[in-house]
Short mmCIF file of N, CA and C in Angstrom, two decimals:
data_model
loop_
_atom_site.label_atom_id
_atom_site.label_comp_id
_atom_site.label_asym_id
_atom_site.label_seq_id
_atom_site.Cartn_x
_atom_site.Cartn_y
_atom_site.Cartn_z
N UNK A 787 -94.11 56.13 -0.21
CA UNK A 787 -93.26 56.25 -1.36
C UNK A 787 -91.90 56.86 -0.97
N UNK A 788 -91.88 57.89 -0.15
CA UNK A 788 -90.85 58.86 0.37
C UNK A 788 -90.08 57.70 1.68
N UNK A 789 -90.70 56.90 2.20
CA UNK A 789 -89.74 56.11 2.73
C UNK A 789 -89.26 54.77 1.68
N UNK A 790 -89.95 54.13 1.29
CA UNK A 790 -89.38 53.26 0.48
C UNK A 790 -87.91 54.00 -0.34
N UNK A 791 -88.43 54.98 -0.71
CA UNK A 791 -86.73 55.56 -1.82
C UNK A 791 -85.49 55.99 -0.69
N UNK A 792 -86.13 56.35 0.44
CA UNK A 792 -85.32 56.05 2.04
C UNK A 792 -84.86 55.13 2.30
N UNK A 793 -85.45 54.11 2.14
CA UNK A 793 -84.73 52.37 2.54
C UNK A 793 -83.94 51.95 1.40
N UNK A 794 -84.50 52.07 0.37
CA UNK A 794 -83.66 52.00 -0.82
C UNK A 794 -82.10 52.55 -0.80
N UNK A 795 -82.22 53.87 -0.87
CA UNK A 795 -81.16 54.46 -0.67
C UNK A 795 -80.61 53.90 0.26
N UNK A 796 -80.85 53.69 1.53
CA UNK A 796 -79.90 53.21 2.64
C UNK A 796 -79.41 52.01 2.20
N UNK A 797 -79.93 51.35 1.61
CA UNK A 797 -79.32 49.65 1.24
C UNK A 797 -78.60 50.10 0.14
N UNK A 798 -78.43 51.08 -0.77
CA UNK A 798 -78.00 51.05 -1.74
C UNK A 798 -76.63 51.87 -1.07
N UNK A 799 -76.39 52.23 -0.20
CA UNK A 799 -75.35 53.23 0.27
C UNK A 799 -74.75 52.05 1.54
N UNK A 800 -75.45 50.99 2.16
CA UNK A 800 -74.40 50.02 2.84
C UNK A 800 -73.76 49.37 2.08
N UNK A 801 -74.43 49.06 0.54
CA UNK A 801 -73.78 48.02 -0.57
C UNK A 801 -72.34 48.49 -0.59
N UNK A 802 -72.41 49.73 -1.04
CA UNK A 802 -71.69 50.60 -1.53
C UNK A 802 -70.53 51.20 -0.95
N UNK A 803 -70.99 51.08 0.62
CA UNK A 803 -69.71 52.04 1.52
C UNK A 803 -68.50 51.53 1.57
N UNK A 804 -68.93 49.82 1.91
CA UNK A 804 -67.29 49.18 1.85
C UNK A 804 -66.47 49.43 0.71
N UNK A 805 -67.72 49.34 -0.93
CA UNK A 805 -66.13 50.13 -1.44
C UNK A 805 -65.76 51.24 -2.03
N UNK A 806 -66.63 51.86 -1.83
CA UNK A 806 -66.32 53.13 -2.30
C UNK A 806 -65.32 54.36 -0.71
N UNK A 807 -65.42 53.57 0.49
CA UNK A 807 -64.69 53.77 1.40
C UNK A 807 -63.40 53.62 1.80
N UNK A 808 -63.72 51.98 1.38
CA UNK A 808 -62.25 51.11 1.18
C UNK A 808 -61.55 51.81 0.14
N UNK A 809 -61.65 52.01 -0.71
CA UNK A 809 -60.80 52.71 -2.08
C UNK A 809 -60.54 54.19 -1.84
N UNK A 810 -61.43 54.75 -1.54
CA UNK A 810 -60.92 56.09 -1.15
C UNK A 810 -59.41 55.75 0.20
N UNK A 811 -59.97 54.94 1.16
CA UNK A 811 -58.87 54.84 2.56
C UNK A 811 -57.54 54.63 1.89
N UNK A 812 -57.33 52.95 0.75
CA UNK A 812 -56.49 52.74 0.51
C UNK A 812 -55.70 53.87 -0.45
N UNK A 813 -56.42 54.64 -1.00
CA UNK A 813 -55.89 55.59 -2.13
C UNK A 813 -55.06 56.74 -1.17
N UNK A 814 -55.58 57.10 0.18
CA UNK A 814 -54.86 58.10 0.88
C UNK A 814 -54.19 57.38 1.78
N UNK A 815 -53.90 56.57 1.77
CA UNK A 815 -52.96 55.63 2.61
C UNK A 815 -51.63 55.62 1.60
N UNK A 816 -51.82 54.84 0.34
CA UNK A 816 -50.63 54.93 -0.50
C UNK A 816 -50.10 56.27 -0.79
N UNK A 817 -50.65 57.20 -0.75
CA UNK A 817 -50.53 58.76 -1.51
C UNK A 817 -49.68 58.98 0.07
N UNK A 818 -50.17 58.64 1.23
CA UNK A 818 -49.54 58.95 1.95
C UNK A 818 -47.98 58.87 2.35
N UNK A 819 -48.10 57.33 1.86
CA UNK A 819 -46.79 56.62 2.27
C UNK A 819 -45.73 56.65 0.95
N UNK A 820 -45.92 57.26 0.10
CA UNK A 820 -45.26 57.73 -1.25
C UNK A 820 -45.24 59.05 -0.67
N UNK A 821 -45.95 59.90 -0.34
CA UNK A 821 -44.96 61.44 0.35
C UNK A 821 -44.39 61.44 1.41
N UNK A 822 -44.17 60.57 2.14
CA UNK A 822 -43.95 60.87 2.60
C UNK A 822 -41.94 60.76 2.98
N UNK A 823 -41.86 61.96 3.74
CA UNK A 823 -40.19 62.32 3.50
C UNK A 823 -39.07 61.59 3.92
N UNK A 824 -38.40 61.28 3.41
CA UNK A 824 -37.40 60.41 3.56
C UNK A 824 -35.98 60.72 4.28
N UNK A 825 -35.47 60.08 5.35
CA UNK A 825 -34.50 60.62 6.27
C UNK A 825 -33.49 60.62 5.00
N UNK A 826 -32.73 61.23 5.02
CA UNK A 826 -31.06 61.04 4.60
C UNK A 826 -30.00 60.96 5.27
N UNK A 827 -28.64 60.31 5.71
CA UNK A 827 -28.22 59.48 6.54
C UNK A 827 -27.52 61.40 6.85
N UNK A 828 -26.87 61.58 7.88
CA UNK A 828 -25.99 62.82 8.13
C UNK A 828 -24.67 62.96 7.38
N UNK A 829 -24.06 64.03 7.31
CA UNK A 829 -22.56 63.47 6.23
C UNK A 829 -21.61 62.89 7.65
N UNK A 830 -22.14 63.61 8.92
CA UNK A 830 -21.30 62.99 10.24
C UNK A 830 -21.77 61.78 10.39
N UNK A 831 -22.93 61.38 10.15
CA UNK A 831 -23.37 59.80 10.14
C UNK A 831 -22.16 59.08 9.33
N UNK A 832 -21.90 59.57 8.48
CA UNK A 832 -21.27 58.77 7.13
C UNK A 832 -19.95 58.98 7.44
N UNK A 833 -19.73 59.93 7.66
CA UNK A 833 -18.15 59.69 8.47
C UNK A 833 -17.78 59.30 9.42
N UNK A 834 -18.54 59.05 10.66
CA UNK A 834 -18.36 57.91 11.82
C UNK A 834 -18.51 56.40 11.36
N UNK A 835 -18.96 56.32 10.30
CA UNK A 835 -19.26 54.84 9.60
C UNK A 835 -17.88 54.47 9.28
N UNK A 836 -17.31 55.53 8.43
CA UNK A 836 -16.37 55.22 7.39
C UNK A 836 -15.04 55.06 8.53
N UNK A 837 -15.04 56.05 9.16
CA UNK A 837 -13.91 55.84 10.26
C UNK A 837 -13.96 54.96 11.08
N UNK A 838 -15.08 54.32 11.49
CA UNK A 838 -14.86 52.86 11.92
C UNK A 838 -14.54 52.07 11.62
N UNK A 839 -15.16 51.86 10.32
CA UNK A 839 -15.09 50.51 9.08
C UNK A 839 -13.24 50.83 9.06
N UNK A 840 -12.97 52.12 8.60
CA UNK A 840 -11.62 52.29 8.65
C UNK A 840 -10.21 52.02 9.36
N UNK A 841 -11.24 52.03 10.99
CA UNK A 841 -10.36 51.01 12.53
C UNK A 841 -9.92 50.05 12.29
N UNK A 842 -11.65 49.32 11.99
CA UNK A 842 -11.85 48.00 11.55
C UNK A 842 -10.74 47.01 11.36
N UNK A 843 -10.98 47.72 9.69
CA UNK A 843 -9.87 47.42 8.79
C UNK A 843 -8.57 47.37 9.14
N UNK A 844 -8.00 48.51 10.03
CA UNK A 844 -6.58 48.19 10.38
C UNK A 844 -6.23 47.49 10.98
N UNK A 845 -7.46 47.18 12.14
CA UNK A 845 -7.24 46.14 13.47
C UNK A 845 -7.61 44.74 13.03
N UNK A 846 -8.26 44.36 11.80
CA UNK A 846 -8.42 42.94 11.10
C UNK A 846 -6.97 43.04 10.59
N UNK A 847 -6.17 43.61 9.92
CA UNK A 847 -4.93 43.59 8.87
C UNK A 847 -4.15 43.20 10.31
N UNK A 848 -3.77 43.91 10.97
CA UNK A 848 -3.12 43.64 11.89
C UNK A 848 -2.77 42.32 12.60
N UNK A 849 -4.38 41.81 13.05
CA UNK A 849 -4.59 40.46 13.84
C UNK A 849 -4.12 39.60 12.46
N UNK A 850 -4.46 39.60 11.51
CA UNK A 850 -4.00 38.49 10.45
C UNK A 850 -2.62 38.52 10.27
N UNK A 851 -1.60 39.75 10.43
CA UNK A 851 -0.24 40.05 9.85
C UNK A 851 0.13 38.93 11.76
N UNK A 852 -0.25 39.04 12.46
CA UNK A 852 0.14 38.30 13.60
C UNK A 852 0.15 36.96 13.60
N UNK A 853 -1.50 36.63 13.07
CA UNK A 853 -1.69 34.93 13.27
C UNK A 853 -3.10 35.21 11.97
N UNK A 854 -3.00 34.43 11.24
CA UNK A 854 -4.09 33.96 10.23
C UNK A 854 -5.13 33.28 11.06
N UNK A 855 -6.63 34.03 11.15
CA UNK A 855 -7.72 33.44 11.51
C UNK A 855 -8.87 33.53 10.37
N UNK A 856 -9.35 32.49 9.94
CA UNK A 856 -10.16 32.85 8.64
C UNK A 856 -11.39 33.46 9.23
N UNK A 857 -11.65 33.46 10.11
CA UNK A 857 -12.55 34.42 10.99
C UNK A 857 -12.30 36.01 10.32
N UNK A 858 -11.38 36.39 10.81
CA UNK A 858 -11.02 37.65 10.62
C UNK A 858 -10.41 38.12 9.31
N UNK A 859 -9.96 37.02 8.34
CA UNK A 859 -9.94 37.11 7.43
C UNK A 859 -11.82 37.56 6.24
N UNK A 860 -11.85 36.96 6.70
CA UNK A 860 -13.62 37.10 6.51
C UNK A 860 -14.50 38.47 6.77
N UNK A 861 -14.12 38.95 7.65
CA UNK A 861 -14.38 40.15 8.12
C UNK A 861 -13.80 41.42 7.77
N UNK A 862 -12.61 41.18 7.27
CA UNK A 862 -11.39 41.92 6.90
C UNK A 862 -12.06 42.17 4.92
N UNK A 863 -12.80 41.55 4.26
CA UNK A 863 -13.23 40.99 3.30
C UNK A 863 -14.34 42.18 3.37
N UNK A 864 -14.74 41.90 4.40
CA UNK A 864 -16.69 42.85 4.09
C UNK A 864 -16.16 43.56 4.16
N UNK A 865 -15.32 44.07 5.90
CA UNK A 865 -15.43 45.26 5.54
C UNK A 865 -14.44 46.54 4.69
N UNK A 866 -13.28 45.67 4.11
CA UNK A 866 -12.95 46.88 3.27
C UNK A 866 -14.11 47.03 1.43
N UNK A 867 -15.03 45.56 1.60
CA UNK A 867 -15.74 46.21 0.21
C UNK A 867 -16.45 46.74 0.73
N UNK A 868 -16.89 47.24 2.34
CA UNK A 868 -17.77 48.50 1.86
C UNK A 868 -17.43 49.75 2.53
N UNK A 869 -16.07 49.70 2.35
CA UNK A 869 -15.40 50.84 2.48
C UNK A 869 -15.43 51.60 1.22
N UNK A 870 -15.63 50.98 0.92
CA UNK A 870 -15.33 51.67 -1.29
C UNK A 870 -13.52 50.68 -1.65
N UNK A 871 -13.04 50.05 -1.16
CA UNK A 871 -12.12 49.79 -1.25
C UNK A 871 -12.46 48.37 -2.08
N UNK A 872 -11.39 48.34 -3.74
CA UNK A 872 -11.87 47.74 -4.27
C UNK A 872 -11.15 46.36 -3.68
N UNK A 873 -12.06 45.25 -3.58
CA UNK A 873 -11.17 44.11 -2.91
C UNK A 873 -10.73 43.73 -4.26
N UNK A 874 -10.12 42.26 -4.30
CA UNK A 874 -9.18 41.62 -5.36
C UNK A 874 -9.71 40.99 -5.76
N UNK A 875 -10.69 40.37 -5.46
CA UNK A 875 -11.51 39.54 -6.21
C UNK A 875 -12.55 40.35 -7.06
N UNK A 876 -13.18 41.49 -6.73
CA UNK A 876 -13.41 42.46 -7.56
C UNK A 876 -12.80 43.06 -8.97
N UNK A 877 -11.15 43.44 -8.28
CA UNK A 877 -10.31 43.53 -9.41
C UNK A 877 -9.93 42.54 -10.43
N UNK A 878 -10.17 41.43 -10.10
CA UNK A 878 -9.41 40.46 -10.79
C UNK A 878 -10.76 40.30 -11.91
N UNK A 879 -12.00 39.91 -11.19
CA UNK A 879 -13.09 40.16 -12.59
C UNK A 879 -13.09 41.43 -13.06
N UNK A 880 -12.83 42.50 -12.86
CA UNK A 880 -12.82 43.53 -13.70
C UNK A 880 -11.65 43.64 -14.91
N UNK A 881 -10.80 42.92 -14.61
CA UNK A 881 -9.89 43.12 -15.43
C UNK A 881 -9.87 41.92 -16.51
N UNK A 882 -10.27 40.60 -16.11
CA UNK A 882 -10.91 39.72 -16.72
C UNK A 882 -12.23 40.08 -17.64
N UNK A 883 -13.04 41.01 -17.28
CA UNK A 883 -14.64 41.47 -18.02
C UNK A 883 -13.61 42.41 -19.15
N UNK A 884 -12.28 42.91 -18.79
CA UNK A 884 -11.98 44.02 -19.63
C UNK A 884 -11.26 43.58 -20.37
N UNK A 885 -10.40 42.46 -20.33
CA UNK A 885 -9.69 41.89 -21.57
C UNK A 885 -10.74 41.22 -22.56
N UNK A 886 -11.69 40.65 -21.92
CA UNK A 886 -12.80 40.00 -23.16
C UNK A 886 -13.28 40.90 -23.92
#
């Protein structure tokens, strides 16, 4: 009798392990990867960015004020919008969204 509720139990606990294992794993896996801490860029990170993008920018204005390459025109484009610098095509719908 005392082994039968032994075997029992054991079959009733292999049924069982995948998921009551699996769910516990995946539950401390997500809990994990939700705390866990998040870099934040340096403010010197962010200012070696900006002062490049800022080169960039002068040395695209430049090569175009010399000879028009839509290459560099193109480039001249990204990177002053993510300089924070509002480009013109930006401005021009904003001021268009603001007269309507």
């Amino acid at each position: 009798m005392v082994k039968e509720k032994a075997i029992e139990f054991l079959n009733v606990c292999e049924e069982e392990w995948t998921n009551e294992i699996s769910y516990a794993a995946l539950h401390t896996l997500t809990d994990n990867k939700r705390n866990k801490q998040k870099m934040l860029s340096l403010s010197e990170d962010i200012s070696k960015l900006q002062t490049h993008l800022q080169r960039t920018s002068e040395s695209l204005t430049e090569a175009l004020e010399e000879r028009f390459f839509k290459h560099n025109w193109e480039l001249l484009s990204k990177v002053q919008c993510n300089t924070g610098k509002t480009c013109s095509v930006q401005q021009t719908a904003w001021r268009r969204n603001r007269e309507n």
